Short mmCIF file of N, CA and C in Angstrom, two decimals:
data_model
loop_
_atom_site.label_atom_id
_atom_site.label_comp_id
_atom_site.label_asym_id
_atom_site.label_seq_id
_atom_site.Cartn_x
_atom_site.Cartn_y
_atom_site.Cartn_z
N ALA A 1 -1.83 -80.97 58.27
CA ALA A 1 -1.63 -80.40 58.91
C ALA A 1 -0.95 -79.25 58.53
N VAL A 2 -1.25 -78.07 59.27
CA VAL A 2 -1.25 -76.06 58.70
C VAL A 2 0.63 -75.95 58.67
N VAL A 3 0.48 -75.49 57.89
CA VAL A 3 1.67 -75.48 57.32
C VAL A 3 2.33 -73.53 57.47
N PRO A 4 3.11 -73.31 58.34
CA PRO A 4 2.94 -71.62 58.87
C PRO A 4 3.53 -71.33 57.18
N GLY A 5 3.07 -69.69 57.17
CA GLY A 5 2.96 -68.93 55.79
C GLY A 5 2.36 -69.86 54.46
N CYS A 6 1.70 -70.67 54.45
CA CYS A 6 0.84 -71.02 53.77
C CYS A 6 -0.67 -71.41 54.17
N VAL A 7 -1.39 -71.61 52.92
CA VAL A 7 -2.67 -71.20 52.95
C VAL A 7 -3.15 -72.26 52.17
N PRO A 8 -4.29 -73.17 53.28
CA PRO A 8 -5.19 -74.31 52.65
C PRO A 8 -5.37 -74.42 50.89
N PRO A 9 -5.89 -75.53 49.91
CA PRO A 9 -6.26 -75.63 48.90
C PRO A 9 -7.23 -74.53 48.48
N ARG A 10 -8.02 -74.65 47.71
CA ARG A 10 -8.96 -73.45 47.33
C ARG A 10 -9.79 -74.98 47.24
N LYS A 11 -11.65 -74.58 47.69
CA LYS A 11 -12.16 -76.08 47.79
C LYS A 11 -11.86 -76.47 46.14
N GLY A 12 -12.05 -77.74 46.36
CA GLY A 12 -11.66 -78.61 45.23
C GLY A 12 -10.09 -78.73 44.38
N GLY A 13 -9.23 -77.53 45.03
CA GLY A 13 -8.25 -77.26 44.45
C GLY A 13 -6.92 -78.58 44.87
N THR A 14 -5.87 -78.73 44.42
CA THR A 14 -5.12 -79.71 44.74
C THR A 14 -3.81 -79.19 45.66
N HIS A 15 -3.42 -78.07 45.29
CA HIS A 15 -1.96 -77.67 46.16
C HIS A 15 -2.13 -76.53 46.65
N VAL A 16 -0.92 -76.55 47.58
CA VAL A 16 -1.11 -75.35 48.79
C VAL A 16 -0.54 -74.23 48.40
N ARG A 17 -0.95 -72.37 48.79
CA ARG A 17 -0.49 -71.45 48.45
C ARG A 17 -0.29 -70.78 49.48
N THR A 18 1.02 -70.52 49.15
CA THR A 18 1.47 -69.54 49.73
C THR A 18 0.77 -68.57 50.03
N SER A 19 1.05 -67.77 51.06
CA SER A 19 0.39 -66.72 52.20
C SER A 19 0.22 -65.11 50.76
N TYR A 20 1.45 -65.65 50.60
CA TYR A 20 1.39 -64.35 49.28
C TYR A 20 0.35 -64.85 48.19
N ASP A 21 0.11 -65.85 47.88
CA ASP A 21 -0.84 -65.84 46.32
C ASP A 21 -1.99 -65.83 46.78
N ALA A 22 -1.99 -65.64 48.34
CA ALA A 22 -3.54 -65.32 48.78
C ALA A 22 -4.35 -63.38 49.25
N VAL A 23 -2.72 -63.16 48.56
CA VAL A 23 -2.76 -61.67 48.70
C VAL A 23 -3.84 -60.97 47.72
N PRO A 24 -4.87 -60.51 47.43
CA PRO A 24 -5.78 -60.17 46.58
C PRO A 24 -4.50 -59.62 45.66
N GLY A 25 -5.15 -58.95 44.18
CA GLY A 25 -4.05 -58.56 43.15
C GLY A 25 -4.25 -57.14 43.95
N LYS A 26 -5.25 -56.38 43.93
CA LYS A 26 -6.12 -55.08 44.52
C LYS A 26 -4.77 -54.34 45.34
N GLN A 27 -4.57 -55.52 46.67
CA GLN A 27 -3.67 -55.10 47.76
C GLN A 27 -2.27 -55.03 46.70
N VAL A 28 -2.42 -55.95 46.01
CA VAL A 28 -0.65 -55.95 45.96
C VAL A 28 -0.05 -54.80 44.78
N GLN A 29 -1.33 -54.70 43.90
CA GLN A 29 -1.46 -52.85 43.40
C GLN A 29 -1.04 -51.84 44.53
N THR A 30 -2.30 -52.00 45.40
CA THR A 30 -1.71 -50.62 46.47
C THR A 30 -0.45 -50.70 46.95
N ILE A 31 0.13 -51.90 47.38
CA ILE A 31 1.50 -51.52 47.81
C ILE A 31 2.72 -51.38 46.76
N ALA A 32 2.50 -51.91 45.63
CA ALA A 32 3.89 -52.08 44.77
C ALA A 32 3.26 -49.95 44.40
N GLU A 33 2.16 -49.22 44.02
CA GLU A 33 2.15 -48.10 44.14
C GLU A 33 2.50 -47.51 45.46
N ALA A 34 2.38 -47.73 46.16
CA ALA A 34 3.40 -47.20 48.11
C ALA A 34 4.76 -46.90 47.70
N SER A 35 5.13 -48.39 47.26
CA SER A 35 6.72 -48.29 46.74
C SER A 35 7.31 -47.95 45.56
N SER A 36 6.28 -47.35 45.33
CA SER A 36 6.86 -46.56 43.59
C SER A 36 7.07 -44.98 44.33
N LEU A 37 5.85 -44.46 45.20
CA LEU A 37 6.01 -43.77 46.00
C LEU A 37 7.25 -43.15 46.62
N GLY A 38 7.67 -44.57 47.25
CA GLY A 38 8.85 -44.40 48.22
C GLY A 38 9.93 -44.00 47.13
N ARG A 39 9.64 -45.17 45.79
CA ARG A 39 10.80 -44.71 45.10
C ARG A 39 10.81 -43.28 44.50
N ILE A 40 9.79 -42.25 44.67
CA ILE A 40 10.30 -41.07 43.78
C ILE A 40 10.75 -39.65 45.40
N ALA A 41 9.92 -40.38 46.70
CA ALA A 41 10.59 -39.51 47.67
C ALA A 41 12.52 -40.19 47.92
N VAL A 42 12.80 -40.86 47.33
CA VAL A 42 14.30 -41.24 47.45
C VAL A 42 14.95 -41.15 46.56
N GLY A 43 14.14 -40.44 45.44
CA GLY A 43 14.86 -39.77 44.35
C GLY A 43 14.89 -38.29 44.52
N LEU A 44 13.81 -38.02 45.22
CA LEU A 44 13.89 -36.57 45.49
C LEU A 44 15.07 -36.38 46.41
N ALA A 45 14.97 -36.90 47.73
CA ALA A 45 15.71 -36.46 48.56
C ALA A 45 17.29 -36.88 48.51
N THR A 46 17.79 -37.71 47.63
CA THR A 46 18.80 -37.85 46.93
C THR A 46 19.47 -36.62 46.26
N PHE A 47 18.15 -35.78 45.18
CA PHE A 47 18.41 -35.06 44.22
C PHE A 47 18.62 -34.29 45.02
N ALA A 48 18.01 -33.62 45.81
CA ALA A 48 18.26 -32.51 46.91
C ALA A 48 19.17 -32.40 47.74
N ARG A 49 19.60 -33.69 48.28
CA ARG A 49 20.94 -33.67 49.20
C ARG A 49 21.89 -34.98 48.42
N PRO A 50 22.52 -35.36 47.35
CA PRO A 50 23.29 -36.08 47.06
C PRO A 50 24.17 -36.53 47.58
N GLU A 51 24.45 -36.26 48.99
CA GLU A 51 26.17 -36.65 49.45
C GLU A 51 25.44 -36.99 50.92
N ILE A 52 24.75 -37.55 51.24
CA ILE A 52 24.21 -38.64 52.24
C ILE A 52 23.77 -39.64 51.46
N LEU A 53 23.16 -40.46 50.83
CA LEU A 53 23.62 -41.88 50.53
C LEU A 53 25.22 -42.47 50.34
N PRO A 54 26.18 -41.49 49.68
CA PRO A 54 27.17 -42.28 50.14
C PRO A 54 28.13 -42.14 51.53
N ARG A 55 27.97 -40.83 52.44
CA ARG A 55 28.67 -40.89 54.00
C ARG A 55 27.52 -42.39 54.35
N ALA A 56 26.60 -41.72 54.24
CA ALA A 56 25.82 -43.42 54.63
C ALA A 56 26.31 -44.39 54.98
N LEU A 57 26.76 -44.46 53.34
CA LEU A 57 27.74 -45.69 53.62
C LEU A 57 29.08 -45.82 53.70
N GLY A 58 29.45 -44.41 54.36
CA GLY A 58 30.81 -45.11 54.72
C GLY A 58 31.72 -44.36 53.78
N ILE A 59 31.08 -43.58 52.92
CA ILE A 59 32.29 -42.29 51.55
C ILE A 59 33.15 -41.34 52.45
N ASP A 60 33.93 -41.39 52.34
CA ASP A 60 34.70 -39.88 53.56
C ASP A 60 33.69 -38.62 52.11
N ARG A 61 33.69 -37.70 52.83
CA ARG A 61 32.70 -36.12 52.57
C ARG A 61 33.03 -36.09 51.48
N GLY A 62 34.67 -35.93 50.64
CA GLY A 62 35.44 -34.84 50.04
C GLY A 62 34.76 -35.81 49.08
N THR A 63 34.67 -37.50 48.59
CA THR A 63 34.44 -38.77 47.57
C THR A 63 32.96 -38.23 47.56
N ALA A 64 31.84 -38.30 48.55
CA ALA A 64 30.68 -37.90 48.36
C ALA A 64 30.34 -36.87 47.40
N ARG A 65 30.77 -35.98 47.58
CA ARG A 65 30.71 -34.83 47.12
C ARG A 65 31.24 -34.58 45.20
N ARG A 66 32.45 -35.28 45.60
CA ARG A 66 32.38 -35.54 44.17
C ARG A 66 31.69 -36.41 43.31
N SER A 67 30.39 -37.32 44.51
CA SER A 67 30.37 -38.11 43.23
C SER A 67 28.65 -37.86 43.40
N SER A 68 28.44 -36.86 43.71
CA SER A 68 27.46 -35.88 43.47
C SER A 68 26.11 -36.36 42.59
N VAL A 69 27.22 -35.72 41.08
CA VAL A 69 26.63 -35.86 39.59
C VAL A 69 26.20 -37.02 39.26
N MET A 70 26.23 -38.22 39.86
CA MET A 70 26.56 -40.45 39.56
C MET A 70 25.56 -39.96 40.64
N MET A 71 24.97 -39.18 41.44
CA MET A 71 24.00 -39.87 42.84
C MET A 71 23.04 -38.89 42.31
N ARG A 72 22.57 -37.78 40.58
CA ARG A 72 21.79 -37.80 40.91
C ARG A 72 21.30 -38.50 39.00
N PHE A 73 22.03 -38.93 39.07
CA PHE A 73 21.61 -39.91 37.50
C PHE A 73 20.69 -41.09 38.36
N PHE A 74 21.34 -41.41 39.87
CA PHE A 74 20.63 -42.43 40.47
C PHE A 74 19.18 -41.83 40.50
N ALA A 75 19.63 -40.60 41.12
CA ALA A 75 18.09 -40.45 41.46
C ALA A 75 17.26 -39.66 40.78
N GLY A 76 17.58 -39.50 39.35
CA GLY A 76 16.71 -39.66 38.10
C GLY A 76 16.61 -40.53 37.96
N ARG A 77 17.00 -41.62 37.70
CA ARG A 77 16.10 -43.21 37.28
C ARG A 77 14.83 -43.40 38.60
N GLU A 78 15.58 -43.06 39.85
CA GLU A 78 14.23 -43.33 41.08
C GLU A 78 12.82 -43.18 40.40
N ILE A 79 13.12 -41.32 40.42
CA ILE A 79 12.01 -40.42 40.17
C ILE A 79 11.58 -41.12 38.63
N GLY A 80 11.90 -41.53 38.00
CA GLY A 80 11.30 -41.58 36.79
C GLY A 80 10.64 -43.04 36.39
N LEU A 81 11.62 -44.11 37.17
CA LEU A 81 10.73 -45.18 37.03
C LEU A 81 9.51 -45.27 38.55
N GLY A 82 9.72 -44.78 39.89
CA GLY A 82 8.61 -44.95 40.03
C GLY A 82 7.10 -43.94 39.41
N ALA A 83 7.50 -43.12 39.25
CA ALA A 83 6.28 -41.47 38.84
C ALA A 83 5.59 -42.53 37.26
N GLY A 84 6.23 -43.38 36.37
CA GLY A 84 6.01 -44.66 35.55
C GLY A 84 4.87 -45.08 35.74
N ALA A 85 5.19 -46.56 37.05
CA ALA A 85 4.88 -46.58 37.75
C ALA A 85 3.41 -46.40 38.04
N VAL A 86 3.65 -45.56 39.41
CA VAL A 86 2.25 -44.23 39.49
C VAL A 86 1.64 -44.16 38.57
N TYR A 87 2.06 -43.37 37.54
CA TYR A 87 1.04 -43.23 36.40
C TYR A 87 -0.14 -44.24 35.89
N ALA A 88 0.68 -45.24 35.57
CA ALA A 88 0.30 -46.59 34.94
C ALA A 88 -0.94 -46.77 35.64
N PHE A 89 -0.30 -47.10 37.53
CA PHE A 89 -1.40 -47.92 38.30
C PHE A 89 -3.00 -46.43 38.45
N ARG A 90 -3.05 -45.36 38.39
CA ARG A 90 -3.93 -44.37 38.46
C ARG A 90 -4.20 -44.70 37.57
N THR A 91 -3.48 -43.97 36.38
CA THR A 91 -4.85 -44.25 34.95
C THR A 91 -4.48 -46.03 34.17
N GLY A 92 -5.32 -46.29 35.09
CA GLY A 92 -5.61 -48.22 34.46
C GLY A 92 -4.70 -48.72 34.13
N GLY A 93 -3.72 -48.42 33.74
CA GLY A 93 -2.11 -48.31 32.22
C GLY A 93 -1.31 -50.06 32.91
N ASP A 94 -0.84 -50.32 32.22
CA ASP A 94 -0.09 -51.21 32.81
C ASP A 94 1.24 -51.22 33.16
N ALA A 95 1.10 -51.66 34.91
CA ALA A 95 2.31 -51.11 35.22
C ALA A 95 3.65 -51.86 35.12
N THR A 96 3.11 -53.17 34.74
CA THR A 96 4.20 -54.68 35.04
C THR A 96 6.04 -53.84 34.06
N PRO A 97 5.35 -53.59 32.83
CA PRO A 97 6.55 -52.95 32.48
C PRO A 97 8.00 -51.67 33.71
N TRP A 98 6.88 -51.19 34.24
CA TRP A 98 7.80 -50.50 35.50
C TRP A 98 8.45 -51.08 36.40
N LEU A 99 7.62 -52.00 36.74
CA LEU A 99 7.75 -52.86 37.52
C LEU A 99 9.07 -53.64 37.62
N VAL A 100 8.97 -54.26 36.24
CA VAL A 100 10.53 -54.46 35.61
C VAL A 100 12.04 -54.25 35.52
N ALA A 101 11.83 -53.34 34.66
CA ALA A 101 12.52 -51.97 34.81
C ALA A 101 12.66 -51.57 36.49
N GLN A 102 12.11 -51.49 37.71
CA GLN A 102 13.22 -51.59 38.86
C GLN A 102 13.37 -52.47 39.43
N ALA A 103 13.03 -53.69 39.21
CA ALA A 103 13.37 -55.27 39.37
C ALA A 103 15.12 -55.14 38.59
N ILE A 104 15.21 -54.67 37.41
CA ILE A 104 16.70 -54.46 36.71
C ILE A 104 16.96 -53.59 37.36
N GLY A 105 17.07 -52.12 37.58
CA GLY A 105 17.70 -50.73 38.27
C GLY A 105 18.16 -51.63 39.65
N ASP A 106 17.20 -52.25 40.87
CA ASP A 106 17.47 -53.13 41.37
C ASP A 106 18.32 -53.80 41.98
N ALA A 107 18.05 -54.68 40.60
CA ALA A 107 18.82 -55.96 40.89
C ALA A 107 20.88 -55.46 40.65
N GLY A 108 20.59 -54.01 40.10
CA GLY A 108 22.10 -53.90 39.28
C GLY A 108 22.52 -52.87 40.90
N ASP A 109 22.18 -52.16 41.35
CA ASP A 109 22.65 -51.07 42.95
C ASP A 109 22.52 -52.89 43.77
N ALA A 110 21.80 -53.71 43.33
CA ALA A 110 23.05 -54.87 44.41
C ALA A 110 23.74 -55.26 44.36
N LEU A 111 23.85 -55.21 42.98
CA LEU A 111 25.30 -55.98 42.11
C LEU A 111 26.47 -55.00 42.51
N ALA A 112 26.59 -53.63 42.94
CA ALA A 112 27.09 -52.72 42.48
C ALA A 112 27.57 -52.51 43.82
N LEU A 113 26.93 -52.59 44.89
CA LEU A 113 27.40 -52.81 46.60
C LEU A 113 27.92 -53.50 46.85
N ALA A 114 27.43 -54.71 46.14
CA ALA A 114 28.43 -56.25 46.85
C ALA A 114 29.68 -55.57 46.27
N ALA A 115 30.19 -55.49 45.02
CA ALA A 115 31.28 -54.88 44.72
C ALA A 115 32.14 -54.12 45.08
N ALA A 116 31.66 -52.88 45.73
CA ALA A 116 31.75 -52.02 46.73
C ALA A 116 32.39 -52.51 47.58
N VAL A 117 31.87 -53.55 48.20
CA VAL A 117 31.72 -53.94 49.35
C VAL A 117 32.55 -54.50 49.78
N ARG A 118 33.76 -55.84 48.36
CA ARG A 118 33.88 -56.91 48.15
C ARG A 118 35.67 -55.94 48.15
N SER A 119 35.18 -54.95 47.08
CA SER A 119 36.77 -53.85 47.03
C SER A 119 36.28 -52.22 48.74
N ARG A 120 36.01 -53.28 49.09
CA ARG A 120 36.49 -52.31 50.20
C ARG A 120 35.69 -50.44 50.04
N HIS A 121 35.13 -50.37 49.07
CA HIS A 121 34.84 -48.49 48.78
C HIS A 121 33.69 -48.48 50.28
N VAL A 122 32.82 -49.40 50.37
CA VAL A 122 31.77 -48.86 51.30
C VAL A 122 32.17 -49.68 52.21
N ALA A 123 31.38 -49.47 54.22
CA ALA A 123 31.45 -49.77 54.84
C ALA A 123 31.28 -51.03 54.80
N PRO A 124 31.39 -52.38 55.35
CA PRO A 124 31.43 -53.29 54.69
C PRO A 124 29.52 -54.29 55.27
N ILE A 125 29.32 -53.86 56.47
CA ILE A 125 27.78 -53.94 57.31
C ILE A 125 26.73 -52.78 56.57
N ARG A 126 27.11 -51.55 56.12
CA ARG A 126 26.46 -50.87 55.18
C ARG A 126 25.54 -51.05 54.18
N GLY A 127 27.04 -51.44 53.45
CA GLY A 127 27.20 -51.80 52.14
C GLY A 127 26.35 -53.31 51.80
N ALA A 128 26.44 -54.29 53.22
CA ALA A 128 25.80 -55.47 52.46
C ALA A 128 24.16 -55.37 53.13
N ALA A 129 24.27 -54.02 54.50
CA ALA A 129 22.54 -53.89 54.27
C ALA A 129 21.55 -53.45 53.01
N LEU A 130 22.47 -52.11 52.71
CA LEU A 130 21.66 -52.20 50.94
C LEU A 130 21.43 -52.27 49.83
N SER A 131 22.54 -53.47 50.07
CA SER A 131 22.66 -54.39 49.07
C SER A 131 21.45 -55.00 49.41
N LEU A 132 21.30 -55.92 50.42
CA LEU A 132 20.03 -56.80 50.50
C LEU A 132 18.60 -55.69 50.59
N ALA A 133 18.55 -55.21 50.72
CA ALA A 133 17.08 -54.01 50.55
C ALA A 133 17.00 -53.43 48.89
N ALA A 134 17.97 -54.42 48.39
CA ALA A 134 18.44 -54.10 47.04
C ALA A 134 17.24 -55.17 46.03
N LEU A 135 18.31 -55.65 47.03
CA LEU A 135 17.21 -57.55 46.59
C LEU A 135 15.71 -57.59 47.34
N SER A 136 16.01 -57.21 48.26
CA SER A 136 13.66 -56.90 48.67
C SER A 136 13.25 -56.76 47.38
N GLY A 137 14.26 -56.02 46.48
CA GLY A 137 13.34 -54.46 45.77
C GLY A 137 12.78 -55.10 44.47
N VAL A 138 14.12 -55.84 44.42
CA VAL A 138 13.92 -57.03 42.79
C VAL A 138 12.77 -57.92 43.25
N LEU A 139 13.22 -58.84 44.34
CA LEU A 139 11.81 -59.41 44.55
C LEU A 139 10.01 -59.48 45.04
N GLY A 140 10.52 -58.38 45.44
CA GLY A 140 9.13 -58.04 46.08
C GLY A 140 8.19 -57.06 44.34
N ALA A 141 9.69 -56.49 43.41
CA ALA A 141 8.70 -56.07 41.87
C ALA A 141 8.62 -57.42 41.53
N ALA A 142 9.45 -58.54 41.21
CA ALA A 142 8.98 -59.43 40.94
C ALA A 142 7.55 -60.59 41.12
N LEU A 143 7.66 -60.02 42.36
CA LEU A 143 5.97 -60.74 43.07
C LEU A 143 4.79 -60.17 42.66
N ALA A 144 4.90 -58.46 42.02
CA ALA A 144 3.87 -57.88 42.00
C ALA A 144 3.64 -58.44 40.61
N VAL A 145 4.79 -58.22 40.00
CA VAL A 145 4.41 -58.48 37.99
C VAL A 145 3.97 -59.85 37.86
N ARG A 146 4.26 -61.08 38.97
CA ARG A 146 3.56 -62.22 39.13
C ARG A 146 2.17 -61.38 39.03
N THR A 147 1.62 -61.21 40.48
CA THR A 147 0.49 -61.37 40.95
C THR A 147 -0.22 -60.28 39.90
N LEU A 148 0.54 -59.33 39.54
CA LEU A 148 -0.99 -58.60 38.78
C LEU A 148 -0.91 -58.65 37.65
N ARG A 149 0.00 -59.50 36.61
CA ARG A 149 -0.32 -60.76 35.20
C ARG A 149 -1.24 -61.34 35.52
N SER A 150 -0.79 -62.65 36.81
CA SER A 150 -2.33 -63.88 36.67
C SER A 150 -3.55 -62.70 36.84
N GLY A 151 -3.72 -62.08 37.67
CA GLY A 151 -4.94 -61.05 37.44
C GLY A 151 -5.26 -60.68 36.04
N ARG A 152 -4.61 -61.01 35.16
CA ARG A 152 -5.62 -60.16 33.78
C ARG A 152 -6.25 -61.29 32.81
N LYS A 153 -5.27 -62.56 33.12
CA LYS A 153 -5.94 -64.25 32.41
C LYS A 153 -6.85 -64.12 32.78
#
């Protein structure tokens, strides 16, 4: 029987692989590098206009302006983690520590957003959506690390 999202075992293999497992390591590297470039872009945009993200979360204009210093800390983290991974990918270095750090940062963001939603400091739907986006970053980075590490064996 064909299972959606799965790939039949390799010839002589005994287990069914998920379609993610079937993605070649080079494609995973390309996706992870593109994601890291996106992280740099988000960081640069947030550094330039630190009030945009809080306003998108439903935070009032005055509070968004007052939080601009903290948002620039976030922006710096995003730029640094993205640039480190991109540099590692482009120079043939090991990007996995950078991807792990990205996952840890995204997990922290997801927890902070969930707490902000729970305490009603941000708009519930917007905060939950951004929290889920951060969790998808955790999952994506974890899967990339898994694939890249298995390719080195």
